[in-house]
PDB file of C-alpha atoms in Angstrom:
ATOM      1  CA  MET E   1      34.634   0.362   1.640  1.00 47.00           C
ATOM      2  CA  PRO E   2      33.463   2.941   3.730  1.00 56.00           C
ATOM      3  CA  ALA E   3      30.032   5.126   2.892  1.00 63.00           C
ATOM      4  CA  ILE E   4      29.815   7.548   0.095  1.00 81.00           C
ATOM      5  CA  GLN E   5      30.630  11.287   2.151  1.00 85.00           C
ATOM      6  CA  LEU E   6      27.252  13.641   0.709  1.00 89.00           C
ATOM      7  CA  THR E   7      26.903  17.689   1.199  1.00 92.00           C
ATOM      8  CA  THR E   8      24.421  18.197   3.350  1.00 93.00           C
ATOM      9  CA  SER E   9      22.690  20.234   0.178  1.00 94.00           C
ATOM     10  CA  GLU E  10      23.230  17.260  -1.501  1.00 93.00           C
ATOM     11  CA  ARG E  11      21.991  14.974   1.116  1.00 94.00           C
ATOM     12  CA  ARG E  12      19.138  16.983   1.368  1.00 95.00           C
ATOM     13  CA  ALA E  13      17.962  17.083  -2.127  1.00 94.00           C
ATOM     14  CA  LEU E  14      18.560  13.289  -2.363  1.00 94.00           C
ATOM     15  CA  ARG E  15      15.717  12.888   0.098  1.00 95.00           C
ATOM     16  CA  ALA E  16      12.971  14.839  -1.287  1.00 94.00           C
ATOM     17  CA  ASP E  17      13.911  12.687  -4.187  1.00 94.00           C
ATOM     18  CA  ALA E  18      13.649   9.358  -2.216  1.00 94.00           C
ATOM     19  CA  HIS E  19       9.435  11.307  -0.512  1.00 93.00           C
ATOM     20  CA  HIS E  20       6.770   9.727  -2.491  1.00 93.00           C
ATOM     21  CA  LEU E  21       9.602   6.340  -3.440  1.00 94.00           C
ATOM     22  CA  ASP E  22       7.823   3.402  -1.451  1.00 95.00           C
ATOM     23  CA  PRO E  23      10.134   0.726   0.690  1.00 95.00           C
ATOM     24  CA  VAL E  24      12.180  -1.139  -1.933  1.00 94.00           C
ATOM     25  CA  VAL E  25      13.891  -3.958   0.776  1.00 94.00           C
ATOM     26  CA  MET E  26      12.339  -5.169   4.290  1.00 95.00           C
ATOM     27  CA  ILE E  27      14.328  -6.469   6.795  1.00 94.00           C
ATOM     28  CA  GLY E  28      12.906  -9.107   9.521  1.00 91.00           C
ATOM     29  CA  GLY E  29      13.275 -10.330  13.283  1.00 88.00           C
ATOM     30  CA  ASP E  30      16.526 -12.222  11.952  1.00 90.00           C
ATOM     31  CA  GLY E  31      17.921  -9.247  11.494  1.00 90.00           C
ATOM     32  CA  LEU E  32      20.598  -8.351   8.289  1.00 92.00           C
ATOM     33  CA  THR E  33      21.258 -11.790   6.981  1.00 94.00           C
ATOM     34  CA  PRO E  34      23.233 -12.151   3.145  1.00 94.00           C
ATOM     35  CA  ALA E  35      20.092 -12.070   1.566  1.00 94.00           C
ATOM     36  CA  VAL E  36      18.809  -9.216   2.564  1.00 94.00           C
ATOM     37  CA  LEU E  37      22.238  -7.215   1.893  1.00 95.00           C
ATOM     38  CA  LYS E  38      22.008  -8.495  -1.987  1.00 95.00           C
ATOM     39  CA  GLU E  39      18.608  -7.845  -2.100  1.00 95.00           C
ATOM     40  CA  THR E  40      19.524  -4.695  -1.813  1.00 95.00           C
ATOM     41  CA  ASP E  41      22.437  -4.401  -3.693  1.00 95.00           C
ATOM     42  CA  ALA E  42      20.445  -5.414  -6.880  1.00 94.00           C
ATOM     43  CA  ALA E  43      17.773  -2.382  -5.770  1.00 95.00           C
ATOM     44  CA  LEU E  44      20.644  -0.207  -5.366  1.00 94.00           C
ATOM     45  CA  LYS E  45      21.719  -1.169  -8.795  1.00 94.00           C
ATOM     46  CA  ALA E  46      18.455  -1.026 -10.775  1.00 92.00           C
ATOM     47  CA  HIS E  47      17.794   2.199  -8.937  1.00 93.00           C
ATOM     48  CA  GLY E  48      20.475   4.008  -7.040  1.00 93.00           C
ATOM     49  CA  LEU E  49      17.677   5.770  -4.359  1.00 95.00           C
ATOM     50  CA  ILE E  50      16.067   2.441  -2.084  1.00 95.00           C
ATOM     51  CA  LYS E  51      14.408   2.822   0.607  1.00 96.00           C
ATOM     52  CA  VAL E  52      14.254  -0.158   2.796  1.00 96.00           C
ATOM     53  CA  ARG E  53      11.659  -1.207   6.490  1.00 96.00           C
ATOM     54  CA  VAL E  54      13.239  -2.282   9.041  1.00 95.00           C
ATOM     55  CA  LEU E  55      10.580  -4.887  11.291  1.00 92.00           C
ATOM     56  CA  GLY E  56      12.038  -3.516  14.444  1.00 86.00           C
ATOM     57  CA  ASP E  57      10.740  -1.908  17.695  1.00 89.00           C
ATOM     58  CA  ASP E  58      14.769  -1.242  18.596  1.00 91.00           C
ATOM     59  CA  ARG E  59      16.704   2.147  16.828  1.00 93.00           C
ATOM     60  CA  ALA E  60      19.765   1.292  18.340  1.00 94.00           C
ATOM     61  CA  ASN E  61      19.068  -2.016  16.103  1.00 93.00           C
ATOM     62  CA  ARG E  62      18.171  -0.197  13.437  1.00 93.00           C
ATOM     63  CA  GLU E  63      21.328   2.405  13.567  1.00 94.00           C
ATOM     64  CA  GLU E  64      23.848  -0.415  13.132  1.00 94.00           C
ATOM     65  CA  ILE E  65      21.821  -1.533  10.485  1.00 94.00           C
ATOM     66  CA  PHE E  66      21.705   1.646   9.134  1.00 94.00           C
ATOM     67  CA  ALA E  67      26.006   1.911   9.401  1.00 93.00           C
ATOM     68  CA  GLN E  68      26.563  -1.787   8.111  1.00 94.00           C
ATOM     69  CA  MET E  69      24.967  -1.736   5.261  1.00 94.00           C
ATOM     70  CA  CYS E  70      26.243   1.331   3.773  1.00 93.00           C
ATOM     71  CA  ASP E  71      29.398   0.512   4.790  1.00 93.00           C
ATOM     72  CA  GLN E  72      29.142  -3.242   3.624  1.00 94.00           C
ATOM     73  CA  LEU E  73      26.744  -1.291   0.611  1.00 93.00           C
ATOM     74  CA  ASN E  74      29.196   0.967  -0.819  1.00 93.00           C
ATOM     75  CA  ALA E  75      26.514   3.515   0.039  1.00 93.00           C
ATOM     76  CA  ALA E  76      25.370   6.596   1.256  1.00 94.00           C
ATOM     77  CA  PRO E  77      23.563   7.049   4.152  1.00 93.00           C
ATOM     78  CA  ILE E  78      21.078   8.955   2.877  1.00 94.00           C
ATOM     79  CA  GLN E  79      17.941   9.138   6.626  1.00 94.00           C
ATOM     80  CA  HIS E  80      17.307   7.730   9.620  1.00 95.00           C
ATOM     81  CA  ILE E  81      13.718   8.210  10.274  1.00 94.00           C
ATOM     82  CA  GLY E  82      11.500   5.667  12.639  1.00 93.00           C
ATOM     83  CA  LYS E  83      11.384   2.229  10.501  1.00 94.00           C
ATOM     84  CA  LEU E  84      12.765   3.534   7.719  1.00 95.00           C
ATOM     85  CA  LEU E  85      16.474   3.887   6.006  1.00 95.00           C
ATOM     86  CA  VAL E  86      16.926   5.340   2.594  1.00 96.00           C
ATOM     87  CA  LEU E  87      20.080   4.435   0.898  1.00 95.00           C
ATOM     88  CA  TRP E  88      21.519   6.301  -2.326  1.00 94.00           C
ATOM     89  CA  ARG E  89      24.472   4.899  -4.539  1.00 94.00           C
ATOM     90  CA  PRO E  90      25.460   6.381  -8.065  1.00 93.00           C
ATOM     91  CA  ILE E  91      23.685   4.042 -10.701  1.00 91.00           C
ATOM     92  CA  PRO E  92      27.064   1.850 -12.300  1.00 85.00           C
ATOM     93  CA  GLU E  93      26.486   2.469 -16.198  1.00 85.00           C
ATOM     94  CA  LYS E  94      25.289  -0.380 -18.473  1.00 78.00           C
ATOM     95  CA  VAL E  95      28.815  -1.621 -20.511  1.00 75.00           C
ATOM     96  CA  SER E  96      26.495  -1.565 -24.251  1.00 68.00           C
ATOM     97  CA  ALA E  97      27.961  -4.666 -26.671  1.00 65.00           C
ATOM     98  CA  GLU E  98      29.765  -3.072 -29.453  1.00 67.00           C
ATOM     99  CA  PRO E  99      27.542  -3.773 -33.030  1.00 61.00           C
ATOM    100  CA  LYS E 100      29.994  -5.639 -35.287  1.00 61.00           C
ATOM    101  CA  GLU E 101      30.661  -4.562 -38.408  1.00 63.00           C
ATOM    102  CA  GLY E 102      28.276  -4.699 -41.988  1.00 60.00           C
ATOM    103  CA  ARG E 103      25.975  -6.441 -38.997  1.00 61.00           C
ATOM    104  CA  GLY E 104      22.501  -4.798 -40.045  1.00 60.00           C
ATOM    105  CA  ALA E 105      19.085  -5.777 -38.653  1.00 69.00           C
ATOM    106  CA  ALA E 106      17.754  -9.131 -38.729  1.00 79.00           C
ATOM    107  CA  PRO E 107      14.934 -10.158 -40.714  1.00 84.00           C
ATOM    108  CA  ARG E 108      11.503  -9.325 -40.251  1.00 85.00           C
ATOM    109  CA  GLU E 109       7.885 -10.032 -41.762  1.00 88.00           C
ATOM    110  CA  VAL E 110       5.595  -7.381 -41.925  1.00 86.00           C
ATOM    111  CA  LYS E 111       1.813  -7.775 -43.322  1.00 87.00           C
ATOM    112  CA  ILE E 112       0.743  -6.344 -46.316  1.00 85.00           C
ATOM    113  CA  LEU E 113      -2.630  -5.114 -46.946  1.00 84.00           C
ATOM    114  CA  LYS E 114      -4.225  -4.591 -50.397  1.00 82.00           C
ATOM    115  CA  PHE E 115      -7.455  -3.776 -51.076  1.00 82.00           C
ATOM    116  CA  SER E 116      -9.715  -4.151 -53.631  1.00 81.00           C
ATOM    117  CA  LYS E 117     -10.483  -1.399 -56.465  1.00 82.00           C
ATOM    118  CA  SER E 118     -14.609  -1.433 -55.934  1.00 83.00           C
ATOM    119  CA  GLY E 119     -13.963  -1.646 -52.146  1.00 79.00           C
ATOM    120  CA  LEU E 120     -16.682  -4.682 -52.883  1.00 85.00           C
ATOM    121  CA  ARG E 121     -13.828  -7.805 -51.367  1.00 86.00           C
ATOM    122  CA  ARG E 122     -12.072  -8.884 -48.804  1.00 87.00           C
ATOM    123  CA  PRO E 123      -8.761  -7.236 -48.840  1.00 84.00           C
ATOM    124  CA  GLU E 124      -5.528  -9.175 -49.736  1.00 85.00           C
ATOM    125  CA  ILE E 125      -3.304 -10.525 -46.721  1.00 86.00           C
ATOM    126  CA  LYS E 126       0.378 -10.826 -48.062  1.00 85.00           C
ATOM    127  CA  LYS E 127       2.840 -11.793 -45.401  1.00 88.00           C
ATOM    128  CA  VAL E 128       6.850 -10.588 -46.539  1.00 85.00           C
ATOM    129  CA  GLN E 129      10.471 -10.499 -44.992  1.00 87.00           C
ATOM    130  CA  VAL E 130      12.074  -7.461 -45.244  1.00 86.00           C
ATOM    131  CA  MET E 131      15.453  -7.148 -43.611  1.00 82.00           C
ATOM    132  CA  GLY E 132      17.434  -5.092 -41.732  1.00 78.00           C
ATOM    133  CA  ASN E 133      18.555  -2.113 -44.477  1.00 80.00           C
ATOM    134  CA  GLN E 134      13.967  -2.591 -46.281  1.00 84.00           C
ATOM    135  CA  ARG E 135      11.179  -0.786 -45.687  1.00 83.00           C
ATOM    136  CA  VAL E 136       7.828  -1.449 -46.582  1.00 84.00           C
ATOM    137  CA  THR E 137       5.728   2.267 -48.472  1.00 84.00           C
ATOM    138  CA  ALA E 138       2.396   2.972 -47.849  1.00 80.00           C
ATOM    139  CA  GLY E 139       2.216   0.982 -50.856  1.00 77.00           C
ATOM    140  CA  GLY E 140       3.234  -1.729 -50.347  1.00 79.00           C
ATOM    141  CA  LEU E 141       6.665  -2.500 -52.171  1.00 82.00           C
ATOM    142  CA  ILE E 142       9.431  -2.888 -50.536  1.00 83.00           C
ATOM    143  CA  LYS E 143      12.462  -0.463 -51.154  1.00 85.00           C
ATOM    144  CA  ARG E 144      16.366  -0.832 -50.502  1.00 82.00           C
ATOM    145  CA  ALA E 145      17.258   2.616 -47.451  1.00 74.00           C
ATOM    146  CA  LYS E 146      19.376   4.686 -49.311  1.00 73.00           C
ATOM    147  CA  LYS E 147      22.474   4.887 -47.490  1.00 74.00           C
ATOM    148  CA  ARG E 148      22.724   8.487 -45.745  1.00 71.00           C
ATOM    149  CA  VAL E 149      25.231  11.143 -48.157  1.00 77.00           C
ATOM    150  CA  ALA E 150      27.297  13.516 -46.360  1.00 77.00           C
ATOM    151  CA  SER E 151      26.926  17.582 -47.132  1.00 79.00           C
ATOM    152  CA  LYS E 152      28.938  18.449 -50.660  1.00 81.00           C
ATOM    153  CA  LYS E 153      29.554  22.305 -49.100  1.00 82.00           C
ATOM    154  CA  PRO E 154      32.600  23.073 -47.797  1.00 78.00           C
ATOM    155  CA  SER E 155      32.932  22.982 -43.646  1.00 65.00           C
TER     156      SER E 155
END
């Protein structure tokens, strides 16, 4: 896959955003291995903009690694300065599971404290099961949540 092409202004903005980042992936003496590509791909999916540190002294080798990474991961090359490489790829949108119709939130356990009227005895602790459509009032009562009524005004 070819690398993403960016305009100079987009690249400049991404370089500025990457300035404060720390390297997420480090490439050692073995070079560009499948494990390094896998970690870099995971970091790009999570962050979008990442820095990679290459621990080699050969500049031509670093440029080759940079080009290979951008090509194989479908990422845009942002910057190669010294031993640091900056890559960017848009973060994919997460597919959210749609909630099923007619199902509310799961029941949860809530502790209710009831203080004595005189204030001399310990507060009474009561554990109550609250369903998804219920709420606990300030007085410790459990009330069912009311459905929101739409306005009757003509639109």
